mmCIF file of C-alpha atoms in Angstrom:
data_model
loop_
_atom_site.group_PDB
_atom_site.id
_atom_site.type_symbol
_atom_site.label_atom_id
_atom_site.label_comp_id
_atom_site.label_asym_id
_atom_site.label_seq_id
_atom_site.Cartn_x
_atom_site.Cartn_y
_atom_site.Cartn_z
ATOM 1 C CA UNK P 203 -2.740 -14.118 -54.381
ATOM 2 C CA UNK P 204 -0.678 -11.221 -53.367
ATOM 3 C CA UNK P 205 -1.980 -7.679 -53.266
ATOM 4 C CA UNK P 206 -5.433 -8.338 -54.051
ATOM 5 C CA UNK P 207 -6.225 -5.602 -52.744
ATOM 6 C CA UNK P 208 -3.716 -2.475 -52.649
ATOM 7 C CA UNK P 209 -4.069 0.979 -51.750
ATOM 8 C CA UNK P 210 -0.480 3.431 -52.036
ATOM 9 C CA UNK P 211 0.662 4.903 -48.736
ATOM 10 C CA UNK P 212 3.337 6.616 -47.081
ATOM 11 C CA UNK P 213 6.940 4.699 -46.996
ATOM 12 C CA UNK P 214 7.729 5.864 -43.365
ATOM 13 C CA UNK P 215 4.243 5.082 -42.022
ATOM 14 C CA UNK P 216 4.187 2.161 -39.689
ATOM 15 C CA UNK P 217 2.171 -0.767 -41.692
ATOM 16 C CA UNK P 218 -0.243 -3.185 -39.495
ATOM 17 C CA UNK P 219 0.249 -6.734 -40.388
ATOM 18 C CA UNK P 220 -1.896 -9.255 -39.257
ATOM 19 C CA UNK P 221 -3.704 -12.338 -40.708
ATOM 20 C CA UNK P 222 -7.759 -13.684 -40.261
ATOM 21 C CA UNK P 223 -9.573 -16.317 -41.887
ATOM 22 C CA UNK P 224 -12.530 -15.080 -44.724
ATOM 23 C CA UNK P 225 -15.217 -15.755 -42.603
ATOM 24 C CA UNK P 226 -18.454 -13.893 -43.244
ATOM 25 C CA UNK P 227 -17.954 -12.108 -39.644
ATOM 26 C CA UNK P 228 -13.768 -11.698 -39.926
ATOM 27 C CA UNK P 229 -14.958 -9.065 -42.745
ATOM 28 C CA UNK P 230 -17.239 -7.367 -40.820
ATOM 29 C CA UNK P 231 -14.540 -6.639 -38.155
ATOM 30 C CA UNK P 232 -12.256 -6.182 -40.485
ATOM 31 C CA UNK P 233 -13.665 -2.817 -41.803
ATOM 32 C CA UNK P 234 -13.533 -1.738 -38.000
ATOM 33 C CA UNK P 235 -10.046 -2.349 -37.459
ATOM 34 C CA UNK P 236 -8.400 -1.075 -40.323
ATOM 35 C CA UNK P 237 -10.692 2.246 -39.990
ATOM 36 C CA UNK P 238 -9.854 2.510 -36.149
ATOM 37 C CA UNK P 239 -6.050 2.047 -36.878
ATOM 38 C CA UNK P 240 -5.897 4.629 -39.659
ATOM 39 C CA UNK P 241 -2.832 3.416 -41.074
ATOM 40 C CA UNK P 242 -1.681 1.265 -43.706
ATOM 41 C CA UNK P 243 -2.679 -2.862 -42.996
ATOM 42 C CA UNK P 244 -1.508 -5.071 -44.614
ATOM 43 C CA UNK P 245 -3.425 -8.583 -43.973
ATOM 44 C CA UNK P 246 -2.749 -12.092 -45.038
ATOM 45 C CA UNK P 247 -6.225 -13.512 -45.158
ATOM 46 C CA UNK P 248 -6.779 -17.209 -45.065
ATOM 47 C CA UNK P 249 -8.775 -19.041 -47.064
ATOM 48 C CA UNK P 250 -9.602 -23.027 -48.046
ATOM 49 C CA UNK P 251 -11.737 -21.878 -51.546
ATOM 50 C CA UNK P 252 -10.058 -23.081 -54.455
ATOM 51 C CA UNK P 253 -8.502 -20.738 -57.152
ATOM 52 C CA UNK P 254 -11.085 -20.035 -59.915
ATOM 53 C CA UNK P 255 -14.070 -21.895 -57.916
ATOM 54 C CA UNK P 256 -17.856 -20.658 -57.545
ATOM 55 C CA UNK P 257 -16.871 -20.074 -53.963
ATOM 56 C CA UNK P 258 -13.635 -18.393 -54.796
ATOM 57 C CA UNK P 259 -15.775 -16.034 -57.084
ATOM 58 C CA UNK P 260 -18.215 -15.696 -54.327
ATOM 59 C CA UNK P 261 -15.671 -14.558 -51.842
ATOM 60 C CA UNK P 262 -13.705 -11.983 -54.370
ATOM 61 C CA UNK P 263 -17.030 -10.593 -54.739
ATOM 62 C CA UNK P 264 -17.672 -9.951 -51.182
ATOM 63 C CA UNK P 265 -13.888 -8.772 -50.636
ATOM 64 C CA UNK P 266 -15.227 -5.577 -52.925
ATOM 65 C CA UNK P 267 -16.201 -4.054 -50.106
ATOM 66 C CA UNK P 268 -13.229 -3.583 -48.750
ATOM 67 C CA UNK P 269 -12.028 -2.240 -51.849
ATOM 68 C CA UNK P 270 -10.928 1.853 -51.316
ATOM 69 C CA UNK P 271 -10.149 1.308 -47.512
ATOM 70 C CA UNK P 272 -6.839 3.897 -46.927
ATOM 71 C CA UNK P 273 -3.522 1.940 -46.778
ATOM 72 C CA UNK P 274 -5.095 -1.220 -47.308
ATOM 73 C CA UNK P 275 -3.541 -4.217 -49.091
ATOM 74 C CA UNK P 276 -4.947 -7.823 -49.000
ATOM 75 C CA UNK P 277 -2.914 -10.698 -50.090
ATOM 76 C CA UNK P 278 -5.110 -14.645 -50.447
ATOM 77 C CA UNK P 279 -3.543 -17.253 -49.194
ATOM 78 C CA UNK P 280 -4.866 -20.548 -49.985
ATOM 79 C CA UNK P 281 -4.903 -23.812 -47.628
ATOM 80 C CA UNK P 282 -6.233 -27.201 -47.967
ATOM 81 C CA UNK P 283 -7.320 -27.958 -44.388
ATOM 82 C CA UNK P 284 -8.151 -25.865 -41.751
ATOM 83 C CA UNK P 285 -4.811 -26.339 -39.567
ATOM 84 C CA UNK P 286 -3.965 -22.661 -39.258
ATOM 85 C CA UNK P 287 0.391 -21.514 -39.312
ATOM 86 C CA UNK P 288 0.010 -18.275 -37.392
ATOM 87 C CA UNK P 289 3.666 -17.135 -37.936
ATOM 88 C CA UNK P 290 3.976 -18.167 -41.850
ATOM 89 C CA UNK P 291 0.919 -15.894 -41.835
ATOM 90 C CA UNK P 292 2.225 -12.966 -39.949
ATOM 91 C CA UNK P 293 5.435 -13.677 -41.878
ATOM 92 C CA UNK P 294 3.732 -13.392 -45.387
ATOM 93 C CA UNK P 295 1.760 -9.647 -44.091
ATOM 94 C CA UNK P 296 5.322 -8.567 -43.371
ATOM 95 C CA UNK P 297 6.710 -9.387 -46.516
ATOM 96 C CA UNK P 298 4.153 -7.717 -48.317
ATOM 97 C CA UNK P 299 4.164 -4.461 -46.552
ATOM 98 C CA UNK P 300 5.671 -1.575 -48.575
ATOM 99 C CA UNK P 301 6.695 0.427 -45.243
ATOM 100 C CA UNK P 302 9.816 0.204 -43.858
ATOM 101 C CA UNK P 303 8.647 -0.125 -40.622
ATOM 102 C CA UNK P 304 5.736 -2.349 -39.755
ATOM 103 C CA UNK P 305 3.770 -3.399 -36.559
ATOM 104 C CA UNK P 306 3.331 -7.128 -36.240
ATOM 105 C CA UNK P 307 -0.037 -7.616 -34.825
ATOM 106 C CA UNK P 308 -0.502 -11.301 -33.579
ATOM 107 C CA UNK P 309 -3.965 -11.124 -31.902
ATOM 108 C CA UNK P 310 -7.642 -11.908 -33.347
ATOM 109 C CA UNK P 311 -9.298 -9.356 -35.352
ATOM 110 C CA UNK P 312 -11.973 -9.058 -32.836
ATOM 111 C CA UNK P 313 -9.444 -7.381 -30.325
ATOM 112 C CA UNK P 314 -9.488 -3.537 -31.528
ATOM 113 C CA UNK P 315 -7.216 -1.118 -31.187
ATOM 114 C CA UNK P 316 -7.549 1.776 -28.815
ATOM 115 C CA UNK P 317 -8.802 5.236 -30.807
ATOM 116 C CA UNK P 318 -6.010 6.967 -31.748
ATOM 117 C CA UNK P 319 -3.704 4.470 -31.459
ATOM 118 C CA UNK P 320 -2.033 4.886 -34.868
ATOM 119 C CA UNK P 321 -1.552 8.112 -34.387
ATOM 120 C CA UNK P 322 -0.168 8.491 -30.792
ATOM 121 C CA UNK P 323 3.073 6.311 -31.742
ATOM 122 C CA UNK P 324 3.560 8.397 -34.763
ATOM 123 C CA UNK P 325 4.085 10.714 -32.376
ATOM 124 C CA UNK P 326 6.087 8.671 -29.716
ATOM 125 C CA UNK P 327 8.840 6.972 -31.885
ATOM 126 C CA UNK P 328 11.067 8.173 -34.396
ATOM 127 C CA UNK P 329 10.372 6.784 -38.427
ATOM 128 C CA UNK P 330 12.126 4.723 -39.632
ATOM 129 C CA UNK P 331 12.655 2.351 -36.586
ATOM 130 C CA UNK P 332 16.145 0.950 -36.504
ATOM 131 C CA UNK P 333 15.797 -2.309 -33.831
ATOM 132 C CA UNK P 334 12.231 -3.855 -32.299
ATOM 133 C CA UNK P 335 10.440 -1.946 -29.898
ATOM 134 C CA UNK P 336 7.656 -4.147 -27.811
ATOM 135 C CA UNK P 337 4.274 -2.384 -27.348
ATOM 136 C CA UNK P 338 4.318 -2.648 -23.489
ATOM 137 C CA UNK P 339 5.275 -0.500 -20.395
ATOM 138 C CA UNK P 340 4.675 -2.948 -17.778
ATOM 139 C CA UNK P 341 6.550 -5.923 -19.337
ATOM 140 C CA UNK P 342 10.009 -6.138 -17.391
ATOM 141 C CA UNK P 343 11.399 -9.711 -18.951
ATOM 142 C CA UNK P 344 10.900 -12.157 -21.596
ATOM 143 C CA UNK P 345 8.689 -13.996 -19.207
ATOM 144 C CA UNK P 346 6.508 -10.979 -18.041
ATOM 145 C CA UNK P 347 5.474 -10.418 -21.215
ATOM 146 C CA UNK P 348 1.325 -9.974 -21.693
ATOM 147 C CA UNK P 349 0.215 -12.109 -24.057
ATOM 148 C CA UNK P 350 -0.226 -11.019 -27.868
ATOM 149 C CA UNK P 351 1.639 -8.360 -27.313
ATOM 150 C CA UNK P 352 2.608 -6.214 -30.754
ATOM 151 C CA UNK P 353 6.211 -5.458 -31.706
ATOM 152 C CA UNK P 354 7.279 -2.869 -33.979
ATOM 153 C CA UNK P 355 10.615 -4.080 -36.413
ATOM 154 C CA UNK P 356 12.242 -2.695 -39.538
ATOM 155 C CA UNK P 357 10.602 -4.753 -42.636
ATOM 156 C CA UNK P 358 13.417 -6.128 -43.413
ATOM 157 C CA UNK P 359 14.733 -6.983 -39.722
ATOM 158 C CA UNK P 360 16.591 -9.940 -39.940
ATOM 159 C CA UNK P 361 14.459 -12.283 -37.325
ATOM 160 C CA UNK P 362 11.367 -13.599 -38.740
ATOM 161 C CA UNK P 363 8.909 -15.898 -36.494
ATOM 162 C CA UNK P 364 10.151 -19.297 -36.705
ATOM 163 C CA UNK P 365 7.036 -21.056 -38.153
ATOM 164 C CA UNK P 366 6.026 -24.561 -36.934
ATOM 165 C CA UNK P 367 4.529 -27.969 -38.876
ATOM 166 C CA UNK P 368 2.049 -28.438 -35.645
ATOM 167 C CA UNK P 369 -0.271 -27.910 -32.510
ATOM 168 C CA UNK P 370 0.366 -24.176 -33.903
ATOM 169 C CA UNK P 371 -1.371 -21.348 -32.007
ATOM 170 C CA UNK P 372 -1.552 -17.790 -32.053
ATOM 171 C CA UNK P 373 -0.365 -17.087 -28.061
ATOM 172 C CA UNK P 374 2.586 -20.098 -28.300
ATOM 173 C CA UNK P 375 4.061 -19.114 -31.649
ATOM 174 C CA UNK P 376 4.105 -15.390 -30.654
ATOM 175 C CA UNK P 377 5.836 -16.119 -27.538
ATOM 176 C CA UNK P 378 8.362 -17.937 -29.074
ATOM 177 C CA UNK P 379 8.714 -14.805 -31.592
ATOM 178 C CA UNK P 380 8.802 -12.754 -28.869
ATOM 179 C CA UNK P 381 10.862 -14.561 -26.696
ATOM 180 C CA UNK P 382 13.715 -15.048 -29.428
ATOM 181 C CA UNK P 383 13.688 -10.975 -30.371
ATOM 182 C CA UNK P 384 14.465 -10.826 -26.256
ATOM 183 C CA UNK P 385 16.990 -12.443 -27.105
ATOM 184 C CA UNK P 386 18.514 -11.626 -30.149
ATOM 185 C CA UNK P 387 18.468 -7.950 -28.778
ATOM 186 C CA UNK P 388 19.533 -8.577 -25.313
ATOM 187 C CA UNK P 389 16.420 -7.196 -24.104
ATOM 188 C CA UNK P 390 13.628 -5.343 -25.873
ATOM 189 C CA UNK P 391 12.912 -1.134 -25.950
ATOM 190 C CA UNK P 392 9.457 -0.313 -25.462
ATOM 191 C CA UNK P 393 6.984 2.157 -27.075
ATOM 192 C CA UNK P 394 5.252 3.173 -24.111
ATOM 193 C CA UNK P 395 1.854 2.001 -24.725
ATOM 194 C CA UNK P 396 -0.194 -0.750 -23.326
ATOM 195 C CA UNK P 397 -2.671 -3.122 -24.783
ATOM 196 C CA UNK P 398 -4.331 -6.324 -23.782
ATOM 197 C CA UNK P 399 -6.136 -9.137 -25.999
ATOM 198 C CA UNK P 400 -7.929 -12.022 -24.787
ATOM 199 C CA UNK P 401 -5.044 -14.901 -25.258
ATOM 200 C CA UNK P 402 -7.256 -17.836 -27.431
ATOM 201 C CA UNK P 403 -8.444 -20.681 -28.427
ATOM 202 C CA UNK P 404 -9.230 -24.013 -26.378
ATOM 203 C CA UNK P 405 -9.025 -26.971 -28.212
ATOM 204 C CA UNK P 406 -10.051 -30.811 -27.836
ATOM 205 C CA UNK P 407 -7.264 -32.640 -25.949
ATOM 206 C CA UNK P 408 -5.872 -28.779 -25.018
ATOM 207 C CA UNK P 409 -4.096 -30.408 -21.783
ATOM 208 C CA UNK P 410 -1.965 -32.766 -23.969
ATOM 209 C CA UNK P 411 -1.453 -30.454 -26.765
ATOM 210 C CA UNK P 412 -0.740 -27.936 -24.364
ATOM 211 C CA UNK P 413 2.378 -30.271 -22.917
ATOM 212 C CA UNK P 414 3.315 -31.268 -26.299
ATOM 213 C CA UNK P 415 3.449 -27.245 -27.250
ATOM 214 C CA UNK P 416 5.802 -26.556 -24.399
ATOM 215 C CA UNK P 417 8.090 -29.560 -24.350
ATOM 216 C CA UNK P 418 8.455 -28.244 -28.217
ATOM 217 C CA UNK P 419 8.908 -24.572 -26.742
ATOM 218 C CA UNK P 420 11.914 -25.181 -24.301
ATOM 219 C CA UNK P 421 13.617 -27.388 -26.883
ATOM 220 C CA UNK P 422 13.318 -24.494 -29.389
ATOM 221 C CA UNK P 423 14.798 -22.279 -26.859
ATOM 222 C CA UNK P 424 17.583 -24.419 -25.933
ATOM 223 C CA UNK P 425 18.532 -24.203 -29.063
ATOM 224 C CA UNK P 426 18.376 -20.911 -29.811
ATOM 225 C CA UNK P 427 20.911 -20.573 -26.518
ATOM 226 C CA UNK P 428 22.985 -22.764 -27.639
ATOM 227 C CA UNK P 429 23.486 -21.132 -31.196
ATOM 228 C CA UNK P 430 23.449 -17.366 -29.058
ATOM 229 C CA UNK P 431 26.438 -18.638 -26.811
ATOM 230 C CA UNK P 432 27.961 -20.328 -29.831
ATOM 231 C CA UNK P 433 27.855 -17.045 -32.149
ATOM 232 C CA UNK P 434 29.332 -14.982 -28.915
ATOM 233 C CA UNK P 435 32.135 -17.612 -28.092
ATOM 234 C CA UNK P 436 34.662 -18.519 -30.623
ATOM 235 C CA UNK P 437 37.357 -15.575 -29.858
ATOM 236 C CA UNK P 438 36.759 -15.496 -26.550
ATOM 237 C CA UNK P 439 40.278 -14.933 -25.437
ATOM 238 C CA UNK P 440 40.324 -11.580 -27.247
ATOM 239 C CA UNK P 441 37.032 -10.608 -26.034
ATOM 240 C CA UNK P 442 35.692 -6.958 -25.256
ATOM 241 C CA UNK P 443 34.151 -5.972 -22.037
ATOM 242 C CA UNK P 444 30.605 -5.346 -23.585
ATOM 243 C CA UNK P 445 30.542 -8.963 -25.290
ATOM 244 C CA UNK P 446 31.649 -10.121 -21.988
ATOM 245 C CA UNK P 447 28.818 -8.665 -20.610
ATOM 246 C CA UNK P 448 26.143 -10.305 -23.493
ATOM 247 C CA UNK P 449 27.698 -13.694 -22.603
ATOM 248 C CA UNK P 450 27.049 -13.196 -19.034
ATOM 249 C CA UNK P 451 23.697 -11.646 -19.610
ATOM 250 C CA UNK P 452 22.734 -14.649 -22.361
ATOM 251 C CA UNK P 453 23.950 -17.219 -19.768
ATOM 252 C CA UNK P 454 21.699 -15.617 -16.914
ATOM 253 C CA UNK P 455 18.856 -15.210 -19.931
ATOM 254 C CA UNK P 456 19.033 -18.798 -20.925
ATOM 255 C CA UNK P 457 18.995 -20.271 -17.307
ATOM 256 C CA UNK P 458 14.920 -19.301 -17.340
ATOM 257 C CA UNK P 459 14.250 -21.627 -20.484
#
């Protein structure tokens, strides 16, 4: 149910998209985020009521209050189980922005933004944003990256999160994003901010999931390398000195994986 709720805002604002459950508590915190951001949000918000139920009634009711909220659009996406796709749901709150720029925002709800936040990179970057810039100023590699970190992207940047069947998670998925924007742009620019989030969820059998999730990882990866080095290769022979210097740089890059 896109744009459930929908509020007009300004095209060269940066939109904050990010995804929650409907859980009684998510839309408590909910109201605090978007009003401490004070920009436009736009939230894919998960849900395992049916269309047209009691409880789907129930919950449109209570999603009322969030009616009026500045910049605010809502879109419903309904599930069957309670196996959660963090990327397809980060993915669907960037296609439903209406800003040209938007701020993917991988972490829990419950992790707030600092005051003023919004507002300060307004100030520090220039609208509309042409490549990915990585919320960080202490992240130096792919691999130093703090967890849950936001990115800022044009809307209609041509990476989106590669979005996985399984043993999904908030913190492996957006590393992989992450990790793939590295390097797609042969390195990241930064907006010169810093903000941490707890990194989440345990889970039963974590230790084996957590092997499965990285065996999956570094085959991802390697293939991502493989395709990079492919797409820089084929006229070799007539190649410049700067895509000399991305094969080289890819090469050392894909050594790490």
């Amino acid at each position: 149910e896109p744009y459930l709720l929908a509020a007009p805002v300004d095209l060269l604002d940066i939109t904050a998209c990010l995804w929650t459950t409907d859980d009684l508590n998510n839309l408590h915190l909910l109201h605090s985020w978007v009003t401490q951001w004070s920009g436009p949000v736009s939230l894919a918000m998960i849900t395992q009521t049916r269309p047209r139920s009691t409880m789907h009634h129930a919950l449109l009711q209570r999603l009322g209050a969030l009616h009026g909220l500045p910049g605010f659009s809502l879109h419903l996406v309904h599930v069957m189980n309670d196996q959660h796709h963090p990327s397809t749901y980060l993915n669907l709150a960037r296609l439903f922005a209406t800003t040209s720029t938007v701020m993917l925002f991988p972490a829990d709800i419950s992790n707030v933004l600092p005051a003023r936040f919004h507002n300060t990179l307004i100030a520090q970057i220039s609208l509309p944003v042409r490549k990915p810039l990585l919320i960080s100023e202490t992240a130096t590699s792919a691999f130093t990256i703090p967890g849950l970190t936001p990115v800022i992207l044009p809307r209609h940047y041509q990476l989106w999160c590669n979005e996985k069947a399984f043993l999904a998670s908030r913190t492996s998925e957006w590393d992989d994003c992450l990790w793939h924007l590295w390097l797609e742009e042969f390195g990241l620019e930064h907006a010169n901010l810093t903000v941490t989030f707890a990194t989440e969820d345990p889970i039963i059998g974590a230790d084996a999931a957590t092997r499965t999730r990285n065996r999956l990882s570094a085959t991802y990866r390697a293939e991502l390398c493989d395709l990079a080095m492919k797409r820089l290769w084929p006229n070799a022979p007539q190649m410049s000195k700067s895509a000399k210097r991305r094969v080289q740089w890819v090469k050392h890059f894909c050594r790490q994986v």
